[in-house]
PDB file of C-alpha atoms and ligand atoms in Angstrom:
ATOM      1  CA  MET A  27       2.292 -16.401   2.417  1.00 95.00           C
ATOM      2  CA  GLU A  28       4.104 -13.094   3.013  1.00 97.00           C
ATOM      3  CA  LYS A  29       1.797 -10.077   2.970  1.00 98.00           C
ATOM      4  CA  THR A  30       2.086  -6.320   2.640  1.00 98.00           C
ATOM      5  CA  LEU A  31      -0.252  -3.424   3.423  1.00 98.00           C
ATOM      6  CA  VAL A  32      -1.061  -0.993   0.641  1.00 99.00           C
ATOM      7  CA  ILE A  33      -3.097   2.202   0.853  1.00 99.00           C
ATOM      8  CA  LEU A  34      -4.433   3.814  -2.306  1.00 98.00           C
ATOM      9  CA  LYS A  35      -4.169   7.410  -1.087  1.00 99.00           C
ATOM     10  CA  PRO A  36      -6.624  10.245  -1.824  1.00 98.00           C
ATOM     11  CA  SER A  37      -4.253  11.291  -4.633  1.00 98.00           C
ATOM     12  CA  ALA A  38      -5.074   7.967  -6.336  1.00 98.00           C
ATOM     13  CA  ILE A  39      -8.786   7.933  -5.511  1.00 98.00           C
ATOM     14  CA  ALA A  40      -9.444  11.527  -6.628  1.00 98.00           C
ATOM     15  CA  ARG A  41      -7.534  10.998  -9.884  1.00 98.00           C
ATOM     16  CA  CYS A  42      -9.410   7.765 -10.691  1.00 98.00           C
ATOM     17  CA  LEU A  43      -6.217   5.663 -10.686  1.00 98.00           C
ATOM     18  CA  VAL A  44      -7.682   2.737  -8.716  1.00 98.00           C
ATOM     19  CA  GLY A  45      -8.214   0.497 -11.741  1.00 98.00           C
ATOM     20  CA  GLU A  46      -4.755   1.283 -13.117  1.00 98.00           C
ATOM     21  CA  ILE A  47      -3.065   0.382  -9.825  1.00 98.00           C
ATOM     22  CA  ILE A  48      -5.037  -2.828  -9.357  1.00 98.00           C
ATOM     23  CA  LYS A  49      -4.271  -3.789 -12.964  1.00 98.00           C
ATOM     24  CA  ARG A  50      -0.534  -3.480 -12.228  1.00 98.00           C
ATOM     25  CA  ILE A  51      -0.915  -5.523  -9.028  1.00 98.00           C
ATOM     26  CA  GLU A  52      -2.758  -8.307 -10.860  1.00 97.00           C
ATOM     27  CA  ASN A  53      -0.486  -8.217 -13.898  1.00 97.00           C
ATOM     28  CA  ARG A  54       2.565  -8.671 -11.664  1.00 97.00           C
ATOM     29  CA  GLY A  55       0.991 -11.711 -10.026  1.00 97.00           C
ATOM     30  CA  LEU A  56       0.438 -10.329  -6.533  1.00 97.00           C
ATOM     31  CA  PHE A  57      -2.602 -11.844  -4.813  1.00 97.00           C
ATOM     32  CA  ILE A  58      -5.285  -9.580  -3.303  1.00 97.00           C
ATOM     33  CA  CYS A  59      -5.929 -11.021   0.172  1.00 98.00           C
ATOM     34  CA  GLY A  60      -8.005  -8.121   1.549  1.00 98.00           C
ATOM     35  CA  MET A  61      -9.469  -4.895   0.196  1.00 98.00           C
ATOM     36  CA  LYS A  62     -11.878  -2.233   1.462  1.00 98.00           C
ATOM     37  CA  MET A  63     -12.640   1.481   1.315  1.00 98.00           C
ATOM     38  CA  MET A  64     -12.449   3.487   4.520  1.00 98.00           C
ATOM     39  CA  GLN A  65     -12.220   7.066   5.751  1.00 98.00           C
ATOM     40  CA  LEU A  66      -9.002   7.695   7.715  1.00 98.00           C
ATOM     41  CA  ASP A  67      -8.857  10.128  10.639  1.00 98.00           C
ATOM     42  CA  GLU A  68      -6.094  11.807  12.625  1.00 98.00           C
ATOM     43  CA  ASN A  69      -6.164   9.099  15.288  1.00 98.00           C
ATOM     44  CA  ILE A  70      -5.257   6.238  12.939  1.00 98.00           C
ATOM     45  CA  LEU A  71      -2.779   8.446  11.036  1.00 98.00           C
ATOM     46  CA  ARG A  72      -0.963   9.223  14.288  1.00 98.00           C
ATOM     47  CA  GLN A  73      -0.438   5.474  14.685  1.00 98.00           C
ATOM     48  CA  HIS A  74       0.341   4.752  11.048  1.00 98.00           C
ATOM     49  CA  TYR A  75       2.765   7.670  10.652  1.00 98.00           C
ATOM     50  CA  ALA A  76       4.078   7.640  14.247  1.00 98.00           C
ATOM     51  CA  HIS A  77       7.607   8.276  12.912  1.00 97.00           C
ATOM     52  CA  LEU A  78       6.390  11.596  11.403  1.00 98.00           C
ATOM     53  CA  VAL A  79       4.038  12.930  14.104  1.00 98.00           C
ATOM     54  CA  ASP A  80       6.580  15.485  15.324  1.00 98.00           C
ATOM     55  CA  LYS A  81       7.428  16.812  11.850  1.00 98.00           C
ATOM     56  CA  PRO A  82       6.142  20.297  10.960  1.00 98.00           C
ATOM     57  CA  PHE A  83       4.405  18.857   7.893  1.00 98.00           C
ATOM     58  CA  PHE A  84       2.388  16.284   9.851  1.00 98.00           C
ATOM     59  CA  PRO A  85      -0.833  18.419   9.804  1.00 98.00           C
ATOM     60  CA  SER A  86      -0.448  18.581   6.041  1.00 98.00           C
ATOM     61  CA  ILE A  87      -0.191  14.775   5.877  1.00 98.00           C
ATOM     62  CA  VAL A  88      -3.421  14.499   7.893  1.00 98.00           C
ATOM     63  CA  LYS A  89      -5.151  16.957   5.569  1.00 98.00           C
ATOM     64  CA  SER A  90      -4.051  15.140   2.420  1.00 98.00           C
ATOM     65  CA  MET A  91      -4.743  11.625   3.758  1.00 98.00           C
ATOM     66  CA  THR A  92      -8.276  12.525   4.936  1.00 98.00           C
ATOM     67  CA  ALA A  93      -9.300  14.477   1.819  1.00 98.00           C
ATOM     68  CA  THR A  94     -11.247  11.502   0.429  1.00 98.00           C
ATOM     69  CA  PRO A  95     -11.778   7.907   1.550  1.00 98.00           C
ATOM     70  CA  VAL A  96      -8.875   5.572   0.810  1.00 99.00           C
ATOM     71  CA  ILE A  97      -8.685   1.939  -0.300  1.00 99.00           C
ATOM     72  CA  VAL A  98      -6.631  -0.350   1.896  1.00 99.00           C
ATOM     73  CA  MET A  99      -5.333  -3.619   0.499  1.00 98.00           C
ATOM     74  CA  ALA A 100      -3.445  -6.613   1.816  1.00 98.00           C
ATOM     75  CA  LEU A 101      -1.383  -8.219  -0.947  1.00 98.00           C
ATOM     76  CA  GLY A 102       0.212 -11.646  -0.791  1.00 98.00           C
ATOM     77  CA  GLY A 103       3.151 -13.252  -2.565  1.00 97.00           C
ATOM     78  CA  THR A 104       6.747 -14.351  -2.179  1.00 97.00           C
ATOM     79  CA  ASP A 105       8.865 -11.372  -1.036  1.00 98.00           C
ATOM     80  CA  VAL A 106       5.770  -9.200  -1.624  1.00 98.00           C
ATOM     81  CA  VAL A 107       6.923  -6.420   0.744  1.00 98.00           C
ATOM     82  CA  GLU A 108      10.080  -5.787  -1.250  1.00 98.00           C
ATOM     83  CA  VAL A 109       8.394  -6.414  -4.616  1.00 98.00           C
ATOM     84  CA  PHE A 110       5.658  -3.858  -3.961  1.00 98.00           C
ATOM     85  CA  ARG A 111       8.071  -1.270  -2.491  1.00 98.00           C
ATOM     86  CA  THR A 112      10.020  -1.520  -5.743  1.00 98.00           C
ATOM     87  CA  MET A 113       6.803  -1.152  -7.760  1.00 98.00           C
ATOM     88  CA  THR A 114       5.973   1.934  -5.627  1.00 98.00           C
ATOM     89  CA  GLY A 115       9.230   3.875  -6.071  1.00 98.00           C
ATOM     90  CA  VAL A 116      10.938   6.361  -3.760  1.00 98.00           C
ATOM     91  CA  THR A 117       8.932   8.751  -1.574  1.00 98.00           C
ATOM     92  CA  ASN A 118       9.146  11.852  -3.751  1.00 98.00           C
ATOM     93  CA  GLY A 119       7.356  11.198  -7.041  1.00 98.00           C
ATOM     94  CA  ARG A 120       9.644  13.642  -8.822  1.00 98.00           C
ATOM     95  CA  ASN A 121      12.609  11.391  -8.009  1.00 98.00           C
ATOM     96  CA  ALA A 122      10.865   8.071  -8.543  1.00 98.00           C
ATOM     97  CA  ALA A 123      11.957   5.894 -11.446  1.00 98.00           C
ATOM     98  CA  PRO A 124       9.746   5.648 -14.525  1.00 98.00           C
ATOM     99  CA  GLY A 125       7.789   2.410 -14.421  1.00 98.00           C
ATOM    100  CA  THR A 126       7.047   2.756 -10.711  1.00 98.00           C
ATOM    101  CA  LEU A 127       3.637   3.929  -9.509  1.00 98.00           C
ATOM    102  CA  ARG A 128       5.073   7.135  -8.086  1.00 98.00           C
ATOM    103  CA  GLY A 129       7.398   7.628 -11.043  1.00 98.00           C
ATOM    104  CA  ASP A 130       4.549   7.295 -13.512  1.00 98.00           C
ATOM    105  CA  PHE A 131       1.759   9.115 -11.658  1.00 98.00           C
ATOM    106  CA  SER A 132       3.209  11.573  -9.115  1.00 98.00           C
ATOM    107  CA  MET A 133       4.970  14.927  -9.109  1.00 98.00           C
ATOM    108  CA  SER A 134       4.848  15.202  -5.312  1.00 98.00           C
ATOM    109  CA  GLY A 135       6.649  14.215  -2.111  1.00 97.00           C
ATOM    110  CA  GLN A 136       3.288  14.085  -0.371  1.00 98.00           C
ATOM    111  CA  ALA A 137       0.540  13.299  -2.910  1.00 98.00           C
ATOM    112  CA  ASN A 138       2.410  10.178  -3.946  1.00 98.00           C
ATOM    113  CA  ILE A 139      -0.440   7.801  -4.828  1.00 98.00           C
ATOM    114  CA  VAL A 140       0.219   4.788  -2.580  1.00 98.00           C
ATOM    115  CA  HIS A 141       1.527   3.691   0.781  1.00 98.00           C
ATOM    116  CA  ALA A 142       3.491   0.427   0.882  1.00 98.00           C
ATOM    117  CA  SER A 143       4.791  -1.325   4.021  1.00 98.00           C
ATOM    118  CA  ASP A 144       8.575  -1.050   4.335  1.00 98.00           C
ATOM    119  CA  SER A 145       9.329  -4.336   6.163  1.00 98.00           C
ATOM    120  CA  VAL A 146       7.724  -7.706   6.836  1.00 98.00           C
ATOM    121  CA  GLU A 147       7.464  -6.822  10.524  1.00 98.00           C
ATOM    122  CA  ASN A 148       5.731  -3.491   9.833  1.00 98.00           C
ATOM    123  CA  ALA A 149       3.438  -5.110   7.274  1.00 98.00           C
ATOM    124  CA  LYS A 150       2.047  -7.420   9.977  1.00 98.00           C
ATOM    125  CA  ILE A 151       1.466  -4.457  12.324  1.00 98.00           C
ATOM    126  CA  GLU A 152      -0.132  -2.376   9.561  1.00 98.00           C
ATOM    127  CA  ILE A 153      -2.423  -5.167   8.318  1.00 98.00           C
ATOM    128  CA  ASN A 154      -3.635  -5.625  11.919  1.00 98.00           C
ATOM    129  CA  ARG A 155      -4.170  -1.870  12.161  1.00 98.00           C
ATOM    130  CA  PHE A 156      -6.443  -1.660   9.126  1.00 98.00           C
ATOM    131  CA  PHE A 157      -8.070  -5.108   8.896  1.00 98.00           C
ATOM    132  CA  LYS A 158      -9.908  -7.478  11.201  1.00 98.00           C
ATOM    133  CA  PRO A 159      -8.562 -11.072  10.974  1.00 98.00           C
ATOM    134  CA  GLU A 160     -11.735 -12.227   9.206  1.00 98.00           C
ATOM    135  CA  GLU A 161     -11.207  -9.617   6.461  1.00 98.00           C
ATOM    136  CA  ILE A 162      -7.970 -11.298   5.309  1.00 98.00           C
ATOM    137  CA  PHE A 163      -8.328 -14.290   3.013  1.00 97.00           C
ATOM    138  CA  GLU A 164      -5.714 -17.038   2.594  1.00 89.00           C
ATOM    139  CA  TYR A 165      -6.915 -18.492  -0.711  1.00 87.00           C
ATOM    140  CA  ILE A 166      -4.487 -19.604  -3.409  1.00 89.00           C
ATOM    141  CA  PRO A 167      -5.638 -18.834  -6.988  1.00 89.00           C
ATOM    142  CA  ALA A 168      -6.322 -21.982  -9.036  1.00 91.00           C
ATOM    143  CA  ASN A 169      -3.781 -20.953 -11.683  1.00 91.00           C
ATOM    144  CA  VAL A 170      -0.978 -20.387  -9.146  1.00 94.00           C
ATOM    145  CA  ASP A 171       1.376 -22.725 -11.058  1.00 95.00           C
ATOM    146  CA  PHE A 172       1.453 -20.191 -13.890  1.00 95.00           C
ATOM    147  CA  TYR A 173       2.667 -17.434 -11.537  1.00 95.00           C
ATOM    148  CA  TYR A 174       5.324 -19.444  -9.678  1.00 97.00           C
ATOM    149  CA  GLY A 175       7.630 -22.381 -10.309  1.00 96.00           C
ATOM    150  CA  ASP A 176       7.720 -25.413  -8.001  1.00 94.00           C
ATOM    151  CA  GLY A 177       8.382 -24.390  -4.402  1.00 93.00           C
ATOM    152  CA  GLU A 178       8.652 -20.659  -5.098  1.00 95.00           C
ATOM    153  CA  LEU A 179       5.437 -19.562  -3.344  1.00 94.00           C
ATOM    154  CA  LYS A 180       6.208 -19.059   0.319  1.00 87.00           C
TER     155      LYS A 180
HETATM  156  P1  ADP B  30       7.201   6.332   2.302  1.00 92.52           P
HETATM  157  O1  ADP B  30       5.729   6.618   2.088  1.00 92.52           O
HETATM  158  O2  ADP B  30       7.951   6.360   0.984  1.00 92.52           O
HETATM  159  O3  ADP B  30       7.443   5.062   3.080  1.00 92.52           O
HETATM  160  P2  ADP B  30       7.784   8.035   4.651  1.00 92.52           P
HETATM  161  O4  ADP B  30       7.399   6.937   5.590  1.00 92.52           O
HETATM  162  O5  ADP B  30       9.061   8.777   4.909  1.00 92.52           O
HETATM  163  O6  ADP B  30       7.847   7.542   3.126  1.00 92.52           O
HETATM  164  O7  ADP B  30       6.634   9.145   4.651  1.00 92.52           O
HETATM  165  C1  ADP B  30       5.292   8.778   4.714  1.00 92.52           C
HETATM  166  C2  ADP B  30       4.477   9.740   3.873  1.00 92.52           C
HETATM  167  O8  ADP B  30       4.500  11.042   4.478  1.00 92.52           O
HETATM  168  C3  ADP B  30       5.007   9.955   2.458  1.00 92.52           C
HETATM  169  O9  ADP B  30       4.589   8.944   1.553  1.00 92.52           O
HETATM  170  C4  ADP B  30       4.422  11.302   2.114  1.00 92.52           C
HETATM  171  O10 ADP B  30       3.057  11.200   1.709  1.00 92.52           O
HETATM  172  C5  ADP B  30       4.478  12.030   3.458  1.00 92.52           C
HETATM  173  N1  ADP B  30       5.727  12.831   3.570  1.00 92.52           N
HETATM  174  C6  ADP B  30       6.977  12.362   3.794  1.00 92.52           C
HETATM  175  N2  ADP B  30       7.878  13.383   3.816  1.00 92.52           N
HETATM  176  C7  ADP B  30       7.162  14.522   3.604  1.00 92.52           C
HETATM  177  C8  ADP B  30       7.491  15.919   3.514  1.00 92.52           C
HETATM  178  N3  ADP B  30       8.759  16.348   3.674  1.00 92.52           N
HETATM  179  N4  ADP B  30       6.499  16.797   3.269  1.00 92.52           N
HETATM  180  C9  ADP B  30       5.222  16.372   3.127  1.00 92.52           C
HETATM  181  N5  ADP B  30       4.835  15.092   3.222  1.00 92.52           N
HETATM  182  C10 ADP B  30       5.781  14.163   3.441  1.00 92.52           C
END
């Protein structure tokens, strides 16, 4: 099953939005394959945001992403990377469409509630960064036939 890596950022934890976000994930029919709380540090953020390390705002990213513990999740489902990116919305919450997590809960280009992997390839790298293999579970919910038609779950 395709998987994606999600981080509920300090902006979600501090604002008590965890239940709301998980409710949306479950309502959509995405499967939770791994989930834990952890405290990020600059070392792991330098890996995770390697494409932004040289930006002048990188210290601000570190400050905001280490302000509280985060919850990391691995979600499974057909095309789940693209599905959850669409549910997340564009980077700046002020530009994000209503109905998306950022569009409904964020007014910020930084404190934007969640991280979502942007490609299948990066999702694999990111899940390996945040989870041990034994922390990812490959179960299929018993009622899977009510989420997908025949042959749709890949
Ligand atoms: P996305 O999270 O939508 O995939 P990026 O990979 O470009 O976007 O950026 C990663 C994160 O870095 C953003 O979600 C945001 O928290 C932070 N960020 C991006 N651009 C800025 C900026 N100009 N100023 C402050 N923080 C930023």
